[in-house]
PDB file of C-alpha atoms in Angstrom:
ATOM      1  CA  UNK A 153     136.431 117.767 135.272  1.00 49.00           C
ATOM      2  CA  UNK A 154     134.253 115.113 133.173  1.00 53.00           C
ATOM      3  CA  UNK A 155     131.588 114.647 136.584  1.00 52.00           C
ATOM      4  CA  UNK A 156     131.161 118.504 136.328  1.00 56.00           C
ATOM      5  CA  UNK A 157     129.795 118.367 133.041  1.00 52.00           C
ATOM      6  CA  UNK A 158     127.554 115.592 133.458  1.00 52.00           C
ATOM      7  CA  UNK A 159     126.377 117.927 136.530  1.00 52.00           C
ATOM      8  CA  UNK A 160     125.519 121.186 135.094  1.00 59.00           C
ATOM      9  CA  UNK A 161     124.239 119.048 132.321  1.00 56.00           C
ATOM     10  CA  UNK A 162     121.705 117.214 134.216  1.00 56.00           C
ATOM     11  CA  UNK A 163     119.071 119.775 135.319  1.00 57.00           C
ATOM     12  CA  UNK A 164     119.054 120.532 131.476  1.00 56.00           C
ATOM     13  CA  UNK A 165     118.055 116.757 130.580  1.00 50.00           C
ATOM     14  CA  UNK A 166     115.595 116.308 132.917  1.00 51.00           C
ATOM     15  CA  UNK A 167     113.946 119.633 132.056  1.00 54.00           C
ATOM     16  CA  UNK A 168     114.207 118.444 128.181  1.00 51.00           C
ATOM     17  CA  UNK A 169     112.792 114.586 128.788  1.00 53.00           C
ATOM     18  CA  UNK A 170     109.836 116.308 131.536  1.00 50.00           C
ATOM     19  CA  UNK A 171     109.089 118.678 128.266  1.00 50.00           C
ATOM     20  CA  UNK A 172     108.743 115.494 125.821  1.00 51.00           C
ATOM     21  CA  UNK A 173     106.476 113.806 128.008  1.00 48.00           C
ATOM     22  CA  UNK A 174     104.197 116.353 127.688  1.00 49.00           C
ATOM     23  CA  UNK A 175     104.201 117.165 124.162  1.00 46.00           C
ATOM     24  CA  UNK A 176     103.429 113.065 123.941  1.00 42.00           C
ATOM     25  CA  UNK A 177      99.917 113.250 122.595  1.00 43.00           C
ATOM     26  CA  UNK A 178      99.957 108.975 123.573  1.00 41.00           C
ATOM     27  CA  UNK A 179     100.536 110.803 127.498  1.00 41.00           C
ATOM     28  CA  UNK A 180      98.560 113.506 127.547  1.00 40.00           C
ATOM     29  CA  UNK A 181      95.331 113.325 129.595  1.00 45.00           C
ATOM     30  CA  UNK A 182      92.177 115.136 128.523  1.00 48.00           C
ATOM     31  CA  UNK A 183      92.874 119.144 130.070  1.00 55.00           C
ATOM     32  CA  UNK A 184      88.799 119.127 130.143  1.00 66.00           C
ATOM     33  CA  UNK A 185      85.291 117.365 130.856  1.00 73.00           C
ATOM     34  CA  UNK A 186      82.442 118.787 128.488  1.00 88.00           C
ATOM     35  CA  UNK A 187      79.093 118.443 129.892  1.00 92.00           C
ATOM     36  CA  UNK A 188      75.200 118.870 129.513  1.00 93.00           C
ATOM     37  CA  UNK A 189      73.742 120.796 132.199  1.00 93.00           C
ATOM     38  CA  UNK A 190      70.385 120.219 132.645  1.00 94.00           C
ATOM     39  CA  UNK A 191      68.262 123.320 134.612  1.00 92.00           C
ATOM     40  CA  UNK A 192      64.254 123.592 135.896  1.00 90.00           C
ATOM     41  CA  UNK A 193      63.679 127.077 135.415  1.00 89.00           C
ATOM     42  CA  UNK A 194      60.938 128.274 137.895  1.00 87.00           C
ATOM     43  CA  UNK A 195      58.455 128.747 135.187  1.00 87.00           C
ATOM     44  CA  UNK A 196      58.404 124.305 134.897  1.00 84.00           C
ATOM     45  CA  UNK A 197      60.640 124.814 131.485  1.00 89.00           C
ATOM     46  CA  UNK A 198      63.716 122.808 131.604  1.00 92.00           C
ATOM     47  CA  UNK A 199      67.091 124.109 129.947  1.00 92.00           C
ATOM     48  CA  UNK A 200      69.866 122.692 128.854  1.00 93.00           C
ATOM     49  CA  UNK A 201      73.114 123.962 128.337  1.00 92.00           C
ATOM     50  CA  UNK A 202      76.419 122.868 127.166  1.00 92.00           C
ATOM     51  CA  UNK A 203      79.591 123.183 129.034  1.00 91.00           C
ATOM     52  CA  UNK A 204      83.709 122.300 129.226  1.00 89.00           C
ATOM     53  CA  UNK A 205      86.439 122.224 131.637  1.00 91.00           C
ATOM     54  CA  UNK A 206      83.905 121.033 134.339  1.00 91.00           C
ATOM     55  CA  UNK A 207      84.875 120.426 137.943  1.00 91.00           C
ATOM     56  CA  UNK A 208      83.609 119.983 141.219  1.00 90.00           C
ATOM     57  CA  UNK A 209      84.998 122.774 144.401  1.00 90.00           C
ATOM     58  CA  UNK A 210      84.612 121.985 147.848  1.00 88.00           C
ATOM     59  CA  UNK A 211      86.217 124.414 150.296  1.00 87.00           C
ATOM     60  CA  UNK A 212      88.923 122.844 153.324  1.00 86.00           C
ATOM     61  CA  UNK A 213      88.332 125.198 156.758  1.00 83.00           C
ATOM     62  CA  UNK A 214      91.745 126.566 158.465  1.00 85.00           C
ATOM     63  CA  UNK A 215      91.844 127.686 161.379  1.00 84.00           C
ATOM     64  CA  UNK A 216      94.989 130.469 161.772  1.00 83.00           C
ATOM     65  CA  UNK A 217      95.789 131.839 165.928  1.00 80.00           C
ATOM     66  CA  UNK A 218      97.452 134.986 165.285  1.00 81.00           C
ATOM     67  CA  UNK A 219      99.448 135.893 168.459  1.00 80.00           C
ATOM     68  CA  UNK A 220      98.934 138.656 170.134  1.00 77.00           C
ATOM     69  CA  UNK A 221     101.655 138.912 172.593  1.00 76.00           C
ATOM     70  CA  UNK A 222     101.798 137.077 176.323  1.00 80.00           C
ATOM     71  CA  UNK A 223      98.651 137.468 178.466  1.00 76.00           C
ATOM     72  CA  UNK A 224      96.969 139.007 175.862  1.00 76.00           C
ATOM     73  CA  UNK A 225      93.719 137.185 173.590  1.00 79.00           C
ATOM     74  CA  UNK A 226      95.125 136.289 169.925  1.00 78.00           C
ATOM     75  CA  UNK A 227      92.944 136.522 166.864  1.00 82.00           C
ATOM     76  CA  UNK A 228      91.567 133.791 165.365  1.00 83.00           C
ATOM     77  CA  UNK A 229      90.766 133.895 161.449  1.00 82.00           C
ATOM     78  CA  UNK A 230      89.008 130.973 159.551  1.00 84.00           C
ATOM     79  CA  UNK A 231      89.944 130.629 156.018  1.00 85.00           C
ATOM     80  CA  UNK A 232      87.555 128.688 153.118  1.00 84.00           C
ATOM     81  CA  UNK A 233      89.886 127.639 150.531  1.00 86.00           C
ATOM     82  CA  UNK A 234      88.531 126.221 147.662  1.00 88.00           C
ATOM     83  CA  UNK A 235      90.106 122.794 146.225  1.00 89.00           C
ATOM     84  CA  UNK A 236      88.914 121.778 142.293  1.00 89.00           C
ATOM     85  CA  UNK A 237      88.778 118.154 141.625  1.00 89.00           C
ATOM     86  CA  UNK A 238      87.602 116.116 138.865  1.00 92.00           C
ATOM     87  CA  UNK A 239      85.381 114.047 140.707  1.00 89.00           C
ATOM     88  CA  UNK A 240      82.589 113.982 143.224  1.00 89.00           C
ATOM     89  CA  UNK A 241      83.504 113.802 146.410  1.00 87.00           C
ATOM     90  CA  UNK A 242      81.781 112.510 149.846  1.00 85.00           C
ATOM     91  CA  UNK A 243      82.387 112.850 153.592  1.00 84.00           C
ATOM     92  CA  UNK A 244      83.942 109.662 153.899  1.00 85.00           C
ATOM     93  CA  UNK A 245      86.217 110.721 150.998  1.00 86.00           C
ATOM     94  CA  UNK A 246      84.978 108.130 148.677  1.00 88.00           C
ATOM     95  CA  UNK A 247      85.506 109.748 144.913  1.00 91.00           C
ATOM     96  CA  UNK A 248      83.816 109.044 142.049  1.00 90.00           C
ATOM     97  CA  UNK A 249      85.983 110.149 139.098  1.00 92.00           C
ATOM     98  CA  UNK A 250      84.334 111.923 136.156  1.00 91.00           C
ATOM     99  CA  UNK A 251      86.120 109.684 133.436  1.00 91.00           C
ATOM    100  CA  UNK A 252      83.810 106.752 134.924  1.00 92.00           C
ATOM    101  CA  UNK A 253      80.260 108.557 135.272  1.00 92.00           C
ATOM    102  CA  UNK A 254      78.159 109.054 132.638  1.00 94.00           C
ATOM    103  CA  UNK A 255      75.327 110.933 134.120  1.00 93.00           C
ATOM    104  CA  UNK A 256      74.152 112.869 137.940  1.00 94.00           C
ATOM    105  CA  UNK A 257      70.842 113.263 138.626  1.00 94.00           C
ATOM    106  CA  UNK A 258      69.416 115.493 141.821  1.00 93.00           C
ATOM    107  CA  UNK A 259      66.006 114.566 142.915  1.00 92.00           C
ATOM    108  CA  UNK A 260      64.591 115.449 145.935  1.00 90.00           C
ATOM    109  CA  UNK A 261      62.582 112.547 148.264  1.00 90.00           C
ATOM    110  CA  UNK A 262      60.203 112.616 151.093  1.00 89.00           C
ATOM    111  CA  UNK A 263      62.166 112.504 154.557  1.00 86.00           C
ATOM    112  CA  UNK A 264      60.801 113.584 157.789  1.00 84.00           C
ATOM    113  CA  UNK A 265      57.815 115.705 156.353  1.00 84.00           C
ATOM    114  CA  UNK A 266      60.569 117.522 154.052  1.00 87.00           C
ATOM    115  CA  UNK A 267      61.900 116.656 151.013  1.00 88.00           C
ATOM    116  CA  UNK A 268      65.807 116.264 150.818  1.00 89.00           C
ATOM    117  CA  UNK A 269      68.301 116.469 148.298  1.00 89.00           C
ATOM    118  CA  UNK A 270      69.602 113.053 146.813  1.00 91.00           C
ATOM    119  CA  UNK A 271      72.764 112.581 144.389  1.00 92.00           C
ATOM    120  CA  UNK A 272      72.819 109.494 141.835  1.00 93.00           C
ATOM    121  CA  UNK A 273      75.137 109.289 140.376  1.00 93.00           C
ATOM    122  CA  UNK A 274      75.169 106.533 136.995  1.00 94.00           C
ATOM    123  CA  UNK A 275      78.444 104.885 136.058  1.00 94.00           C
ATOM    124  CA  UNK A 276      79.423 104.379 132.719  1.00 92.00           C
ATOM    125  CA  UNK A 277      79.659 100.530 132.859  1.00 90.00           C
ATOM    126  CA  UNK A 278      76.677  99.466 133.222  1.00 89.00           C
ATOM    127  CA  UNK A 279      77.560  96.414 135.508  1.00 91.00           C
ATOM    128  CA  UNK A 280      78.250  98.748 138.498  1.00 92.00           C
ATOM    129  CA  UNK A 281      74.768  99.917 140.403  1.00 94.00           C
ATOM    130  CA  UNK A 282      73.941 103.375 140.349  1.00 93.00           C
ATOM    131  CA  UNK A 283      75.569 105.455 143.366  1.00 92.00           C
ATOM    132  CA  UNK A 284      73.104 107.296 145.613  1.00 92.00           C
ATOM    133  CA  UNK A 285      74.391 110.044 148.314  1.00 88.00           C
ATOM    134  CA  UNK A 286      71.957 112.496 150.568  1.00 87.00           C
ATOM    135  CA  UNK A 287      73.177 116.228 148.783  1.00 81.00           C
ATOM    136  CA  UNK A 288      74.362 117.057 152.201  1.00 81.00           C
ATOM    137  CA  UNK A 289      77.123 114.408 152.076  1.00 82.00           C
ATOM    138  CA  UNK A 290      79.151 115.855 149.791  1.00 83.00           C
ATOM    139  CA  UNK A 291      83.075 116.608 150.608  1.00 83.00           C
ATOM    140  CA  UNK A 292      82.762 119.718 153.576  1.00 78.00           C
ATOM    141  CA  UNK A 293      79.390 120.690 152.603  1.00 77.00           C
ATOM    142  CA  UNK A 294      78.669 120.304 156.742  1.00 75.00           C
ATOM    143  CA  UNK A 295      81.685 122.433 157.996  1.00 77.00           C
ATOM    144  CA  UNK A 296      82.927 124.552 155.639  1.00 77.00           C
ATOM    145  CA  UNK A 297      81.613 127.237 152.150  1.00 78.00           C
ATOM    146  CA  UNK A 298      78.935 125.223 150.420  1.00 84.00           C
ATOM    147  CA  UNK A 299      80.532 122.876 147.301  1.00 88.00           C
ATOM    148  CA  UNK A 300      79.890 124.021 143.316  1.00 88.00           C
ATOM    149  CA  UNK A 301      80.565 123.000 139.902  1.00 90.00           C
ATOM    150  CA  UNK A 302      82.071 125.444 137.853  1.00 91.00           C
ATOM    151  CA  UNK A 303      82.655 124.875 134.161  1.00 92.00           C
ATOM    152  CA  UNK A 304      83.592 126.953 131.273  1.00 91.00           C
ATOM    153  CA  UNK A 305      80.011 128.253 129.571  1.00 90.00           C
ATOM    154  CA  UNK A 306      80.246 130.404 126.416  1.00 88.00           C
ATOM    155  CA  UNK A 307      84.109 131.273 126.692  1.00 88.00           C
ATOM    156  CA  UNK A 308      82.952 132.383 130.480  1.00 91.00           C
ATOM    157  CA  UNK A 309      83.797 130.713 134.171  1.00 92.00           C
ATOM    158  CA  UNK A 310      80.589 130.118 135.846  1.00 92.00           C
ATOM    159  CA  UNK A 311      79.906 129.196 139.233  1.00 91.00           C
ATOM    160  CA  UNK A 312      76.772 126.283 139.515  1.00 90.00           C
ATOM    161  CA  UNK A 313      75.325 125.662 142.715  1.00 89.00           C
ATOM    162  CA  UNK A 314      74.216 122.554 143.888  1.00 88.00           C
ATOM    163  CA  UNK A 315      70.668 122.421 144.252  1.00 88.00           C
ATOM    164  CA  UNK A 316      69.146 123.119 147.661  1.00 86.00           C
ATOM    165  CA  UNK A 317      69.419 120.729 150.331  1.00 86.00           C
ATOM    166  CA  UNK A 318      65.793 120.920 150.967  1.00 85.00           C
ATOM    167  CA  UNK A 319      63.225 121.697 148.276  1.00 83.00           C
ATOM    168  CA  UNK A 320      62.584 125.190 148.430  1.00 77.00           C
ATOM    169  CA  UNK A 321      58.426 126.040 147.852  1.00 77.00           C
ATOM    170  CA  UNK A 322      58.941 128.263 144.928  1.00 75.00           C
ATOM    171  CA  UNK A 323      62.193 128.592 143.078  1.00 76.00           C
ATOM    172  CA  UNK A 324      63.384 131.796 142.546  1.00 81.00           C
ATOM    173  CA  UNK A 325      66.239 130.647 140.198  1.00 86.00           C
ATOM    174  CA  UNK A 326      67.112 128.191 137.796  1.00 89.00           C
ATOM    175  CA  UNK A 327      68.103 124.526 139.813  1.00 89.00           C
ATOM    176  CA  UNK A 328      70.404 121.891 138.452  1.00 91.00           C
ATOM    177  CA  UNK A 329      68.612 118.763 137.881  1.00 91.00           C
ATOM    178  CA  UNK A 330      70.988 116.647 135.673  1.00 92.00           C
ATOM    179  CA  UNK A 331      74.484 116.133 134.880  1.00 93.00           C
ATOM    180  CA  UNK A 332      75.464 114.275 131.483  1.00 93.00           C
ATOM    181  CA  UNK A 333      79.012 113.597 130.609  1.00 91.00           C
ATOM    182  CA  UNK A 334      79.528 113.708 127.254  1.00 85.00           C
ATOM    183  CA  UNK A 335      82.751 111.123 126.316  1.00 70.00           C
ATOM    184  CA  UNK A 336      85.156 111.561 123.433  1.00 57.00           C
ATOM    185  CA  UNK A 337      83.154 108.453 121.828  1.00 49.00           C
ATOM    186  CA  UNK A 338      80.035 110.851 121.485  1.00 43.00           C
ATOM    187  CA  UNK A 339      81.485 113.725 120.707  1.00 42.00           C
ATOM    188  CA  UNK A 340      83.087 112.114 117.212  1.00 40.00           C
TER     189      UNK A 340
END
């Protein structure tokens, strides 16, 4: 009789000690990441803008085989589904969190007569050498939906696009240049 009141009780306690964990301001991690966004409008002007919740989205490919039957072709359909993350992300699946970077800069460099994206990427200690990855590098950029940012802007969820791989002659829209995360030490 006692064990079957210690049994129905225990979903109850582990709901109420998973519910004080969270209400444990000394637990909680920040819900957001406010950042500068810094834009070259095609008109040379440069723009910045303030943002929260930021994140980076990179899309994983499936591939689904629907079945058709024996003898008969199935159909394949290839899904893009997005994945948000709080850090940058490469092909070799190296991350670098957003809690340890204090700025990302795009600039674009002479390669092969073109001039290609590059990410650097500045880390908040300053003992660690800056991080530089070709824009093309980033987590499924190669095989799957291009990767974004998207951030909270003026109470509204934005999409913002990675800057071209290559440098396009005259930009038609605004391009991300510059990345600055703003810590809780600035912000105070």
């Amino acid at each position: 009789m006692r064990k079957r009141g210690i049994v129905r009780a225990a979903p109850a306690l582990v709901t109420l000690a998973l519910l004080s964990l969270q209400a444990s301001p000394a637990l909680a991690r920040p819900s957001e990441f406010k950042v500068l966004l810094h834009f070259l409008n095609p008109d040379g002007r440069e723009e910045t803008v303030s943002a929260g919740n930021f994140r980076f989205v990179y899309y994983d490919r499936r591939f689904i085989h629907h079945p058709r039957g024996i003898g008969h072709k199935g159909d394949l359909e290839i899904r893009d589904l997005p994945r948000e993350v709080r850090s940058l992300q490469d092909e070799d699946l190296r991350r670098l969190k957003f809690a340890k970077l204090r700025e990302v800069r795009f600039e674009y460099r002479p390669e092969n007569g073109k001039e290609h994206l590059r990410m650097i990427a500045t880390w908040k200690s300053r003992r660690r050498k800056p991080v530089d990855w070709p824009g093309d590098f980033l987590r499924n950029a190669n095989t799957a939906r291009l990767p974004h940012f998207r951030a909270n802007v003026s109470g509204k969820e934005k999409d913002i696009p990675v800057p071209p791989y290559v440098r396009p002659a005259p930009p038609a829209e605004p391009i991300l240049v510059q990345i600055d995360f703003v810590s809780a030490q600035r912000r105070r």
